[in-house]
Coordinates of C-alpha atoms and ligand atoms in Angstrom, one line a residue:
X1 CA 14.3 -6.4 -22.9
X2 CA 11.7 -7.8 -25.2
X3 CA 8.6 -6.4 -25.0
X4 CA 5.8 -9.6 -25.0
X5 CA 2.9 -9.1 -27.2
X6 CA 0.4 -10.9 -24.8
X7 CA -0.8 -11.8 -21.1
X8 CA 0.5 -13.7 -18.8
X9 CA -2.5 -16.1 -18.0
X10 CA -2.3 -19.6 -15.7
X11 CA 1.1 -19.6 -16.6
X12 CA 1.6 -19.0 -20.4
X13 CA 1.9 -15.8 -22.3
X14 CA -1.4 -15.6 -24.5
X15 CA -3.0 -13.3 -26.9
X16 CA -4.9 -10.5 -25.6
X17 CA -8.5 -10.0 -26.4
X18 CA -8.4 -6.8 -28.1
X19 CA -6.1 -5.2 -30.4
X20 CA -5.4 -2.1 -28.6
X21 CA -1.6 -1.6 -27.5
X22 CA -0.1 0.8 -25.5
X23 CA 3.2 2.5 -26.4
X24 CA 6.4 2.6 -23.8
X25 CA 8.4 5.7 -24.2
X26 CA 11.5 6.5 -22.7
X27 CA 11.2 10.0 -20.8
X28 CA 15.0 10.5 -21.4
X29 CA 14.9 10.9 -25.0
X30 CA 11.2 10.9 -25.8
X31 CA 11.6 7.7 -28.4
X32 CA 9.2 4.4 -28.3
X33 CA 10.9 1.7 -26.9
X34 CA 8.1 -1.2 -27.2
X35 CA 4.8 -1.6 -26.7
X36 CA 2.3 -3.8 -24.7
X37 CA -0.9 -5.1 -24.8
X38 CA -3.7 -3.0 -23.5
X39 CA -5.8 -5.2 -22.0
X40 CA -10.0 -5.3 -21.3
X41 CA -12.1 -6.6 -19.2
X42 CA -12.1 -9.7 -20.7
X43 CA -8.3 -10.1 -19.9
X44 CA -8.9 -9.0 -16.7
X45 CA -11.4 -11.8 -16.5
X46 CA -9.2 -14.8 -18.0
X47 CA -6.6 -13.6 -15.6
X48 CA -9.2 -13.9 -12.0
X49 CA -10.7 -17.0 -13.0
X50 CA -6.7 -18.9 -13.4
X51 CA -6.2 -17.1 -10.2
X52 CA -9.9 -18.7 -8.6
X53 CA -8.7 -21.9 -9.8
X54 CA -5.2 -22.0 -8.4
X55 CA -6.0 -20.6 -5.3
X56 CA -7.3 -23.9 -3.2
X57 CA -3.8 -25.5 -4.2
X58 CA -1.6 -22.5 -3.0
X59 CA -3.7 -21.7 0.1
X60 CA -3.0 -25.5 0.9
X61 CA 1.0 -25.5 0.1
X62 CA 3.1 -25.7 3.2
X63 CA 4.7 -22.2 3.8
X64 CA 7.9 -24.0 3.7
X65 CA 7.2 -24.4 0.2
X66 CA 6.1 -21.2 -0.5
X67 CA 8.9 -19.6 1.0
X68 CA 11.1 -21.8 -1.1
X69 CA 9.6 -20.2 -4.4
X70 CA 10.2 -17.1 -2.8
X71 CA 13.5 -17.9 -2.4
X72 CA 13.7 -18.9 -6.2
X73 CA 12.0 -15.6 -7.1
X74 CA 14.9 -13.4 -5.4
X75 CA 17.5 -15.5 -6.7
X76 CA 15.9 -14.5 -10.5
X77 CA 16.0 -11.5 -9.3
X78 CA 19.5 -11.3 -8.5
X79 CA 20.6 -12.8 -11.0
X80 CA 18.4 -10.6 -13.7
X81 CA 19.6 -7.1 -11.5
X82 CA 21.0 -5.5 -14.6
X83 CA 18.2 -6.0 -17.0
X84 CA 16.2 -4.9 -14.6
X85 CA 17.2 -2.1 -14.0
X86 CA 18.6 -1.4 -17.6
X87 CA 14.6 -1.6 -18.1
X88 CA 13.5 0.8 -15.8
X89 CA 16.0 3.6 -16.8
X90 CA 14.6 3.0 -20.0
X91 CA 11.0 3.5 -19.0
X92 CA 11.2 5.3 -16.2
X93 CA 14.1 7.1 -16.8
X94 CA 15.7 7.6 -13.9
X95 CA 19.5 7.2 -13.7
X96 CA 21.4 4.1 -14.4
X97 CA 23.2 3.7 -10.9
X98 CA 20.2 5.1 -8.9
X99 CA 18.1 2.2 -11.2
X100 CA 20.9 -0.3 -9.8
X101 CA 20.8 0.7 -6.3
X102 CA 17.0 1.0 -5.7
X103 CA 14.9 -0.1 -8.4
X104 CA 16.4 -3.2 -8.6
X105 CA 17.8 -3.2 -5.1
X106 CA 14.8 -2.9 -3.0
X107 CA 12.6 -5.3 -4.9
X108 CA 15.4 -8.3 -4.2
X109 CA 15.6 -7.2 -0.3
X110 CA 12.0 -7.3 0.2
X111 CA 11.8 -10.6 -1.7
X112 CA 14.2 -12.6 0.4
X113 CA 12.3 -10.8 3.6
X114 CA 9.2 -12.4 2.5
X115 CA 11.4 -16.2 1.6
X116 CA 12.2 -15.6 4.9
X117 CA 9.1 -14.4 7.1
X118 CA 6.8 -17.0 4.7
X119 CA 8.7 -19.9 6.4
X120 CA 8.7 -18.1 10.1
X121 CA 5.2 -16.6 10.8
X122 CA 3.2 -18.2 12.7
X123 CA 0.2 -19.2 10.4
X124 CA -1.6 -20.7 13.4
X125 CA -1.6 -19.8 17.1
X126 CA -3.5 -21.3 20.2
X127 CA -5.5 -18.2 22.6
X128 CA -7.0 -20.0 25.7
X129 CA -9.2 -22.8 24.5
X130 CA -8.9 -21.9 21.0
X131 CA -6.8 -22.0 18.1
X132 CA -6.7 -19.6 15.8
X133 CA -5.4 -20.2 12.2
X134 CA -4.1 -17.5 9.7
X135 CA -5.7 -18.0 6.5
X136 CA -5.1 -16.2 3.3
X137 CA -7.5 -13.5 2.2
X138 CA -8.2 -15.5 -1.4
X139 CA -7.7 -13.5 -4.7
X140 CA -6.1 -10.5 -5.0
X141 CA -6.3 -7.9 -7.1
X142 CA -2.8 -5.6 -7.3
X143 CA -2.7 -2.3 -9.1
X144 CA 0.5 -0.5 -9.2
X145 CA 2.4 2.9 -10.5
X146 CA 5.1 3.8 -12.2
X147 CA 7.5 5.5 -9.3
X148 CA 9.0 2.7 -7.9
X149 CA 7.7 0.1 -10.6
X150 CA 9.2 -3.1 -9.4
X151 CA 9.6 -2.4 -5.3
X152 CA 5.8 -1.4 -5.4
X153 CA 4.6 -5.0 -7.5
X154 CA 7.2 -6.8 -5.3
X155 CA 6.3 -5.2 -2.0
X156 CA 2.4 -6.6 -3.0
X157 CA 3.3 -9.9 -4.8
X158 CA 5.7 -11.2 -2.3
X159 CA 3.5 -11.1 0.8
X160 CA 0.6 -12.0 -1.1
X161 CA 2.4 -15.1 -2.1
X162 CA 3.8 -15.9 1.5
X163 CA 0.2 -15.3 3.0
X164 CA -1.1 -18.3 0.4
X165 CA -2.9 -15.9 -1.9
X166 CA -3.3 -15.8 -5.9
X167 CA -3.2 -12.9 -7.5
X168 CA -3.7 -10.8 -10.9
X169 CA -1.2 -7.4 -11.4
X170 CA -2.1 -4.4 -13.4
X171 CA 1.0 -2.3 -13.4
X172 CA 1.3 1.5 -14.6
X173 CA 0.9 1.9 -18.2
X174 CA 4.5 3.7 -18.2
X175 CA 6.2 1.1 -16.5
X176 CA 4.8 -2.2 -18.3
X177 CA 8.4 -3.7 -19.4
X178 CA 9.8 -4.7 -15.9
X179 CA 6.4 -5.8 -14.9
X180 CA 6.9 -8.5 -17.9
X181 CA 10.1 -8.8 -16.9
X182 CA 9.0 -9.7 -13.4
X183 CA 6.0 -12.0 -14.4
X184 CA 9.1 -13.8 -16.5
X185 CA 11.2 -14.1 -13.2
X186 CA 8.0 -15.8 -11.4
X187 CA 7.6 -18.3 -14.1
X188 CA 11.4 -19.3 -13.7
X189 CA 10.5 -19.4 -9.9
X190 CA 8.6 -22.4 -10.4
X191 CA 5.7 -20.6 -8.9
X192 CA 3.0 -22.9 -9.9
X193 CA 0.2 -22.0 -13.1
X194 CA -2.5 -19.2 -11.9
X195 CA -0.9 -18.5 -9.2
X196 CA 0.7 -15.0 -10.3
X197 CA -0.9 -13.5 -13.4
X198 CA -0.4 -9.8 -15.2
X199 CA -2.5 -8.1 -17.5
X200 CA -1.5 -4.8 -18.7
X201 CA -3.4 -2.0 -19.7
X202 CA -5.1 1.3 -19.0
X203 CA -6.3 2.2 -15.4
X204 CA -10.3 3.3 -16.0
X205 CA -10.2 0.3 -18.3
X206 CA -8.5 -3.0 -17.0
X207 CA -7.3 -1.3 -13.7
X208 CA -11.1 -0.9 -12.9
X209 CA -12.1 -4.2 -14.4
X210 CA -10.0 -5.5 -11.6
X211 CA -10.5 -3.1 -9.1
X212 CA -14.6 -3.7 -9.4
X213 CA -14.2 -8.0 -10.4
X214 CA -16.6 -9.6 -8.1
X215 CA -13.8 -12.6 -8.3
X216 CA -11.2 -10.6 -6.7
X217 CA -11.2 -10.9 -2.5
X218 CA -9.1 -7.7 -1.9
X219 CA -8.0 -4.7 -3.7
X220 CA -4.3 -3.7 -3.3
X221 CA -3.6 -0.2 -4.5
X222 CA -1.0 2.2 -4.4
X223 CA -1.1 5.8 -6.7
X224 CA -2.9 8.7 -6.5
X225 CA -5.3 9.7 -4.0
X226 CA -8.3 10.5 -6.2
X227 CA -7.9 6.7 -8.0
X228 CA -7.6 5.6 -4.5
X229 CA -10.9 7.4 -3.0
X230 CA -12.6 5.9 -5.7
X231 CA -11.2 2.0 -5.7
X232 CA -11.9 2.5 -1.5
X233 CA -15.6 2.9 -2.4
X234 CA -16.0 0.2 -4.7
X235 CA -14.1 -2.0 -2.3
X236 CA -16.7 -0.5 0.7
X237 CA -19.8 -1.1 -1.6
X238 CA -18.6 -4.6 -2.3
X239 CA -17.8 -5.7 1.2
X240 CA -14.1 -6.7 0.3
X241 CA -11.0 -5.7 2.0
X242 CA -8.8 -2.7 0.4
X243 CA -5.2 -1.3 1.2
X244 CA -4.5 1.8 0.2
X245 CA -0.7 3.9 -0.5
X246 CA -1.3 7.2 -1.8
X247 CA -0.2 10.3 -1.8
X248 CA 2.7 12.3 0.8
X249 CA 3.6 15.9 1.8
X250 CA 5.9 14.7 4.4
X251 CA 7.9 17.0 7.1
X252 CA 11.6 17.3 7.4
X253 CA 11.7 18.7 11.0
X254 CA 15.2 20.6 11.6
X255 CA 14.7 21.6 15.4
X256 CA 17.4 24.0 16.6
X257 CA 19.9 22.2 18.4
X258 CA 20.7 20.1 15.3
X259 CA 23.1 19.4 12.6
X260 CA 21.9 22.0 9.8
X261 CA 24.2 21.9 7.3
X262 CA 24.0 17.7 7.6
X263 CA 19.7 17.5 8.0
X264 CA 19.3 20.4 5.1
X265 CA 21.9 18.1 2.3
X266 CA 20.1 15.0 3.2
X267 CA 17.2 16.7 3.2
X268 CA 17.3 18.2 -0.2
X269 CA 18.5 15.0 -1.5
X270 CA 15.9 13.3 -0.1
X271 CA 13.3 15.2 -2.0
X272 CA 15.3 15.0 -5.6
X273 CA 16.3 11.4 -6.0
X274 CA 13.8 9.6 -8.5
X275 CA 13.1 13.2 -10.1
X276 CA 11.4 13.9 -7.1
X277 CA 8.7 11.0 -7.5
X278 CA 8.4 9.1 -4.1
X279 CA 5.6 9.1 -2.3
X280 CA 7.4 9.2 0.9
X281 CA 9.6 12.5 -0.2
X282 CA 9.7 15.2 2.2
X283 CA 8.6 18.2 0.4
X284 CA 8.5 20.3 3.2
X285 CA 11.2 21.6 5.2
X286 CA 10.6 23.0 8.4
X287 CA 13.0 25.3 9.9
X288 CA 13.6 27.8 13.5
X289 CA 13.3 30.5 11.9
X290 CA 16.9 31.5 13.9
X291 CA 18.3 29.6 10.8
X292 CA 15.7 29.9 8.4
X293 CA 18.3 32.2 6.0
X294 CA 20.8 29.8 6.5
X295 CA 19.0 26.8 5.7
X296 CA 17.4 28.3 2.7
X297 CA 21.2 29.1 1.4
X298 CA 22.7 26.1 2.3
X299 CA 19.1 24.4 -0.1
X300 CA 19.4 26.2 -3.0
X301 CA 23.3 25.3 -2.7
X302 CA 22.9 21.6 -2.4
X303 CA 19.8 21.5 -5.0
X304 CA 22.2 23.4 -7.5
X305 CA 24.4 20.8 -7.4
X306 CA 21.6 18.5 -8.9
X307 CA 21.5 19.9 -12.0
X308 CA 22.5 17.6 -13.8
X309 CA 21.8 14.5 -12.3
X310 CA 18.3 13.8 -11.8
X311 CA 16.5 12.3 -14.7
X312 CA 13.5 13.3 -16.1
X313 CA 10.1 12.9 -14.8
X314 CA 8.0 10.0 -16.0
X315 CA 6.1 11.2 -19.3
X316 CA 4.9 14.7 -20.5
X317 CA 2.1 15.0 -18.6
X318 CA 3.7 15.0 -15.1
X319 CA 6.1 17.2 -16.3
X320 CA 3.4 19.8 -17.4
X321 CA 1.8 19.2 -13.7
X322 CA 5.1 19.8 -12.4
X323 CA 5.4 22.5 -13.7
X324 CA 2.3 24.5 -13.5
X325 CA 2.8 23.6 -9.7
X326 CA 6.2 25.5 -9.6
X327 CA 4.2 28.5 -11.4
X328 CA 1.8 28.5 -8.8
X329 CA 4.2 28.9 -6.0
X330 CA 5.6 31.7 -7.6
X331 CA 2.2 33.2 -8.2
X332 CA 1.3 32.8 -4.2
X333 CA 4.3 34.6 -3.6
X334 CA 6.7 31.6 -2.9
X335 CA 10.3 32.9 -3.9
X336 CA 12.2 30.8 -6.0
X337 CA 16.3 30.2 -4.7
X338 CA 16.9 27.4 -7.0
X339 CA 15.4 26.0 -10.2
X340 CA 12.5 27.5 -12.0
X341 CA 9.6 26.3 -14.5
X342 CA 11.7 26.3 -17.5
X343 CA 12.4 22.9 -19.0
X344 CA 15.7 22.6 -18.6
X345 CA 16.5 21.0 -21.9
X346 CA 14.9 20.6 -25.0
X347 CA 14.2 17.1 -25.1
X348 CA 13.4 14.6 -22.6
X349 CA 10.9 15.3 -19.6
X350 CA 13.3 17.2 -17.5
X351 CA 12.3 19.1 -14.5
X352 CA 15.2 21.5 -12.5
X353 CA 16.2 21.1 -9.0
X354 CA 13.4 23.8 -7.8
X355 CA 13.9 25.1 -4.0
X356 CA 11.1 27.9 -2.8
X357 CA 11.5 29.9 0.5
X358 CA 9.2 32.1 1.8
X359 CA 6.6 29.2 2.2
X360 CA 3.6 29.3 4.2
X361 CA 2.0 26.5 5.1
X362 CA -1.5 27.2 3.7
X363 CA 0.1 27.9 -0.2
X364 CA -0.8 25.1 -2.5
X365 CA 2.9 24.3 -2.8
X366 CA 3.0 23.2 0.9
X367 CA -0.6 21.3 0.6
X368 CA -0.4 19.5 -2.7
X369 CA 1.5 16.5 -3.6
X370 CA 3.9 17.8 -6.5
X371 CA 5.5 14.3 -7.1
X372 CA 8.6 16.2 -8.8
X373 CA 11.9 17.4 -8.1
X374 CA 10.4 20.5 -5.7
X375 CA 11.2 21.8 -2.2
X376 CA 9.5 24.2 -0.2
X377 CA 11.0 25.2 3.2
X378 CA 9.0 27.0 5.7
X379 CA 9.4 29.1 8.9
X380 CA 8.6 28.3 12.0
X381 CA 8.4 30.4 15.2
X382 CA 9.1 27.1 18.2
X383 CA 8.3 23.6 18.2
X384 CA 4.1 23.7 19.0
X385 CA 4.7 26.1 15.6
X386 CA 6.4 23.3 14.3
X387 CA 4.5 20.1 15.3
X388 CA 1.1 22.3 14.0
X389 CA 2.8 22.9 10.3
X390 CA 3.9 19.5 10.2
X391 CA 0.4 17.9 10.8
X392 CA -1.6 20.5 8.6
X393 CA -1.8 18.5 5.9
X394 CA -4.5 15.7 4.9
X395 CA -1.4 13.3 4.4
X396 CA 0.4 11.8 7.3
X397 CA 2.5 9.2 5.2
X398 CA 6.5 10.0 6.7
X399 CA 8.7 12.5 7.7
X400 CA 11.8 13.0 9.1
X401 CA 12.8 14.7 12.6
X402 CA 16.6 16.4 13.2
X403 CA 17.8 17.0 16.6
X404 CA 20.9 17.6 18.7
X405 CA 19.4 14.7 21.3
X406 CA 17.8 11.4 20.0
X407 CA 15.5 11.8 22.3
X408 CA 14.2 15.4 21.6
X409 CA 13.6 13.8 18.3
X410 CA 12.0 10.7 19.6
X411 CA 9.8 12.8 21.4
X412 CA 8.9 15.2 18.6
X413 CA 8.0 12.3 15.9
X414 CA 5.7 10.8 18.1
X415 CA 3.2 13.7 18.2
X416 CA 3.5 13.8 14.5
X417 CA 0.2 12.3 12.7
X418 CA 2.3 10.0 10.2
X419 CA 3.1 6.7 9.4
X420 CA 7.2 6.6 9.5
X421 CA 9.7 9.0 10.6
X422 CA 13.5 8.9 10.3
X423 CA 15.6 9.9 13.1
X424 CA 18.6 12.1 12.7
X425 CA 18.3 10.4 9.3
X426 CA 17.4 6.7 9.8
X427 CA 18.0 4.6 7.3
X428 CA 14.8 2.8 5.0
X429 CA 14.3 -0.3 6.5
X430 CA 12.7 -3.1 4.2
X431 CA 11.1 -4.3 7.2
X432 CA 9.7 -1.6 9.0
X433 CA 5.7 -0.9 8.0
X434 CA 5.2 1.5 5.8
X435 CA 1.8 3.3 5.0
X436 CA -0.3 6.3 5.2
X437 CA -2.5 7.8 8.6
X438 CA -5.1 10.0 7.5
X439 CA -5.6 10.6 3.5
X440 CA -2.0 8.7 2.6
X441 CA -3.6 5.6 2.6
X442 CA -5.4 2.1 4.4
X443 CA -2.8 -0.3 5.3
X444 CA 0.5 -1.2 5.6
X445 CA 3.4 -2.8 3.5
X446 CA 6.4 -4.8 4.2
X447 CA 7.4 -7.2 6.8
X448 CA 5.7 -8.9 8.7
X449 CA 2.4 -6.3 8.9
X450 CA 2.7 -6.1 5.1
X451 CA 2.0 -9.9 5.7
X452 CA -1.1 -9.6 8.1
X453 CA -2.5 -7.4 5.1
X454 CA -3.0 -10.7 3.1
X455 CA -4.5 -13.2 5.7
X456 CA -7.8 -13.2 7.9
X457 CA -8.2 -15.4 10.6
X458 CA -10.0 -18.5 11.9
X459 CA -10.6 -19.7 15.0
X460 CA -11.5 -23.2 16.5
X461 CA -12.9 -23.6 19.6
X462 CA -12.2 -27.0 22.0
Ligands
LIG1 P1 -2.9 6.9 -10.9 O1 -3.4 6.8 -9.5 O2 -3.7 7.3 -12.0 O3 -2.2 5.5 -11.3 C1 -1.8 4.4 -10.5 C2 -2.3 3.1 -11.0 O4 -3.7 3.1 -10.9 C3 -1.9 2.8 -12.4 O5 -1.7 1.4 -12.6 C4 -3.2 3.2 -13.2 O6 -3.3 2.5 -14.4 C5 -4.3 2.7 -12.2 N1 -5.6 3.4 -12.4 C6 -5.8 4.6 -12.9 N2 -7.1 4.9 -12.9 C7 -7.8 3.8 -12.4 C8 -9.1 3.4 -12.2 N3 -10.1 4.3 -12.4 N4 -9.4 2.2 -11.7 C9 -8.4 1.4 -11.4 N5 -7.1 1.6 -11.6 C10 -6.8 2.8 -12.1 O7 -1.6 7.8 -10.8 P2 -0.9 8.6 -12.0 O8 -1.9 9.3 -12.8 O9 0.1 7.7 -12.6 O10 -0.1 9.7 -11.1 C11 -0.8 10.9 -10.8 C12 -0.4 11.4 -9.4 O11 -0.6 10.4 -8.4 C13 1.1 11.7 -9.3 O12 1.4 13.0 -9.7 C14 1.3 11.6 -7.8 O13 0.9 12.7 -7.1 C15 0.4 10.4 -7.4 N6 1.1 9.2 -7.3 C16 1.4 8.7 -6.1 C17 2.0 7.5 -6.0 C18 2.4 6.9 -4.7 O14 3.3 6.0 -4.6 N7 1.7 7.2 -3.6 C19 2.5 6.8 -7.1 C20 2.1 7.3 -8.4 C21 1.5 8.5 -8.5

C-alpha cells in the first residue's frame, strides 16, 4: 500500500507539524519501502484535543450503534485481508501465509468479538437499591509494537470503541503502514470524526507526548518492560488508569506421563513462529529429566526443520540483540543442538532456529526475554522442581502444561504464577483474557475483561 504523508486527525489525513519522516524497511531484503510522518508533540496534541471533542458524542451513542461500526470495521477488514497482510510481510517481514493466517486473521476475529460483546454487555446493572452504570474511561491514549502490529492496535481500538471511548494510536515505528492501513479501514467504517485518530512517530518523542498528555484518561501500552515501567510511573504520578502487556519467559511444562514427541514439536514451533517475536512464546522448556536426552533430540530435530521458513526478525537491531543473547548462552555454558549466532544469510535480518540444552534456570538465557527465534530446555528433577523453575522468573505472562491426564495438568497450571496456560495444547482463544501477573504487565485484553479495561463505573442510589 501507499504510504500517507500525514496524520489522521478528526477524521482527515493532514500535514504533520514537522518535517521529520521516518523510513519503513523491509527486514527481508533490507530495501525502504515508504516512509511516514514522524510526528511531535504538537501532533500528538491536534490528535487528543479531536479525540476531547468527540468523546461526549461517542460516550452517548447507543452500543447498538457502536457495535454496528464495529461490525463495519471487520467487514473492511475482511474484505482488505490481503493487503493487509501483503503489508505486514513487507514490514514486518514475516512469511506471507503466516501474515494471512494471523496477522490479518486475528485482528478480524477479535473485531467481530467486540461487534458482538459491544451490543451484549451489560453497560448498566441494578445491585440492591442501586444502579450501577458502566461508563467509558474517556480518552485514550494507545501505544503499540511491532510484533503483532495489527492484532495488538485492534485488540486496543476495538474494546475501546465498544466501551464508548475516543482514542489516539501511536504504533511502532517499524510497523507504521498497516497502522495507516487500519486508520483507512475505520474511516470506511463510518466511525464518526475524532473518534479514532493515529499519529506516527518515534516512542521518547510522540509515544511519550501521549503517554504524559494531561488530555489523555488512560494509557494503553504493550512492548517492552523498561518503556512500560516508565509509562506505569507517569500514569501513577498523574492519577490516570494504565494497562500494561510486556514482556514473557513462559514455561512449556512436559510432565512425564505425556506425549513427548507431540508437546516438544508443538513446542518448538510454538517458540519459532513470527521469528520467535511473541510475547507469549514459551522460551523455556521444561523436561523430567528421564527424557531430558530425548527431548533435547527430538528439539534440535524439529527446530532444523525451520531453517528455512521463519522470516527475519524485525530490523537490525533486534537481530544484533538476538544475537548477542545466543553468544551469551554459549558463554554460560549453554550447549548449542541447533542453530547458532551466525546470520544465516547475507542479507535480510535472519536469525537461525537456535535450540540450547544444558540450561539452568538462573543463566540469562532462561531469565531474559530474547524475543527471537531461541529455545532453551532445562532439566528438572520432579514436579515441585518443575513448578519452582517455572515461576522463577519476574514474568508470569503464559505457559503451556503437557500431561498424560487433563487433570494432572489442570492441576499443575494452576500453581503456576501466570496469566494463561494451554492444556495439552489448547488452542488461542480470541476471547480468553490475556495479560501478564507479576512484571508481564497490568491488565488484561480481549473479550469481555479486555472490555472492563475501558469503562469505570457509576452508581445511583434510590
Ligand atoms: P518498545 O517498548 O521500545 O516499543 C513499543 C512501543 O512503545 C513503540 O510504539 C515505541 O515507539 C513506544 N515507545 C518507546 N519508547 C517510548 C517512550 N519513552 N514513551 C512512550 N512510548 C515509547 O519496544 P522495542 O524497542 O520495539 O522492543 C524491545 C524489546 O521489547 C523486544 O526485544 C522485546 O523483548 C520487547 N517487546 C515486547 C513486546 C510484547 O508484546 N510484550 C512487543 C515488542 C517488544
Amino acid at each position: 500500500m501507499k504510504a500517507h504523508d500525514g496524520m489522521y486527525i478528526d477524521g482527515a489525513w493532514r500535514p504533520p507539524a514537522g518535517r521529520d519522516t521516518i523510513e519503513v524497511v523491509n527486514p527481508a531484503d533490507e530495501q525502504v519501502i515508504g516512509e511516514v510522518p514522524a510526528g511531535t508533540a504538537l501532533d500528538v496534541d491536534a490528535a487528543v484535543t479531536a479525540a476531547r471533542r468527540a468523546l461526549a458524542g461517542w460516550a452517548a451513542t447507543p452500543p447498538a450503534e457502536r457495535a454496528a461500526r464495529l461490525a463495519a470495521l471487520r467487514d473492511v477488514l475482511v474484505a482488505r485481508k490481503d493487503e493487509i497482510a501483503a503489508t505486514v510481510t513487507a514490514e514486518l517481514g514475516s512469511p506471507l501465509k503466516f501474515s494471512e493466517a494471523v496477522h490479518a486473521g486475528a485482528p478480524i476475529a477479535v473485531a467481530g468479538s467486540y461487534a458482538e460483546l459491544a451490543g451484549t454487555y451489560a453497560f448498566e446493572e441494578k445491585v440492591g437499591n442501586s444502579v450501577v452504570y458502566q461508563e467509558p474511561i474517556g480518552v485514550v491514549g494507545a501505544i503499540t509494537p511491532w510484533n503483532y502490529p495489527l492484532h495488538q492496535i485492534v485488540a486496543k481500538v476495538a474494546p475501546a470503541l465498544a466501551a464508548g471511548c475516543t482514542l489516539v494510536l501511536k504504533p511502532a515505528e517499524d510497523t507504521p503502514l498497516v497502522a495507516q492501513l487500519f486508520a483507512e479501514a475505520v474511516d470506511q467504517a463510518g466511525v464518526p470524526a475524532g473518534v479514532f485518530n493515529l499519529v506516527t512517530g518515534l516512542g521518547p518523542v510522540a509515544g511519550q507526548a501521549l503517554a504524559e498528555h494531561e488530555g489523555v484518561d488512560m494509557v494503553s501500552f504493550t512492548g517492552s518492560t523498561a518503556v512500560g515501567r516508565r509509562i506505569g510511573a507517569a500514569a501513577g504520578a498523574a492519577v490516570k488508569r494504565v494497562a500494561l502487556e510486556l514482556g514473557g519467559k513462559s514455561a512449556n511444562v512436559i510432565l512425564p506421563g505425556a506425549d513427548l514427541a507431540k508437546a516438544v514439536n508443538v513446542g518448538v514451533a510454538n517458540v519459532m513462529s513470527n521469528s520467535g517475536q511473541t510475547c507469549s512464546a514459551w522460551t523455556r522448556m521444561l523436561v523430567h529429566r528421564d527424557q531430558y536426552d530425548e527431548a533435547v533430540e527430538l528439539a534440535a530435530a524439529a527446530a532444523a526443520k525451520y531453517g528455512d521458513r521463519i522470516g527475519p526478525v524485525v530490523n537490525a537491531r533486534q537481530q544484533q540483540r538476538v544475537r548477542g543473547y545466543i553468544e551469551q548462552g554459549v558463554a554460560e555454558g549453554a550447549r548449542l543442538v541447533a542453530g547458532g549466532p551466525e546470520a544465516p544469510r547475507e542479507r535480510g535480518y535472519y536469525v537461525s532456529p537456535t535450540v540450547f540444552a544444558d540450561v539452568t534456570p538462573e543463566m540469562t538465557v532462561a531469565q531474559e526475554e530474547i524475543f527471537g527465534p531461541v529455545l532453551t530446555v532445562l532439566r528438572y528433577e520432579d514436579e515441585d522442581d518443575a513448578l519452582r523453575i517455572a515461576n522463577g522468573t519476574v514474568y508470569g505472562l503464559a505457559g503451556a502444561v503437557w500431561a498424560g491426564r487433563e487433570a494432572e495438568a489442570v492441576a499443575f497450571a494452576r500453581r503456576m504464577e501466570t496469566g494463561q496456560v494451554d492444556i495439552n495444547g489448547g488452542r488461542f482463544n480470541p476471547l480468553a483474557p490475556f495479560g501478564g501477573y507479576k512484571q508481564s504487565g497490568v491488565g488484561r485484553e480481549l473479550g469481555a475483561h479486555g472490555l472492563t479495561e475501558y469503562l469505570q463505573t457509576k452508581s445511583l442510589q434510590f
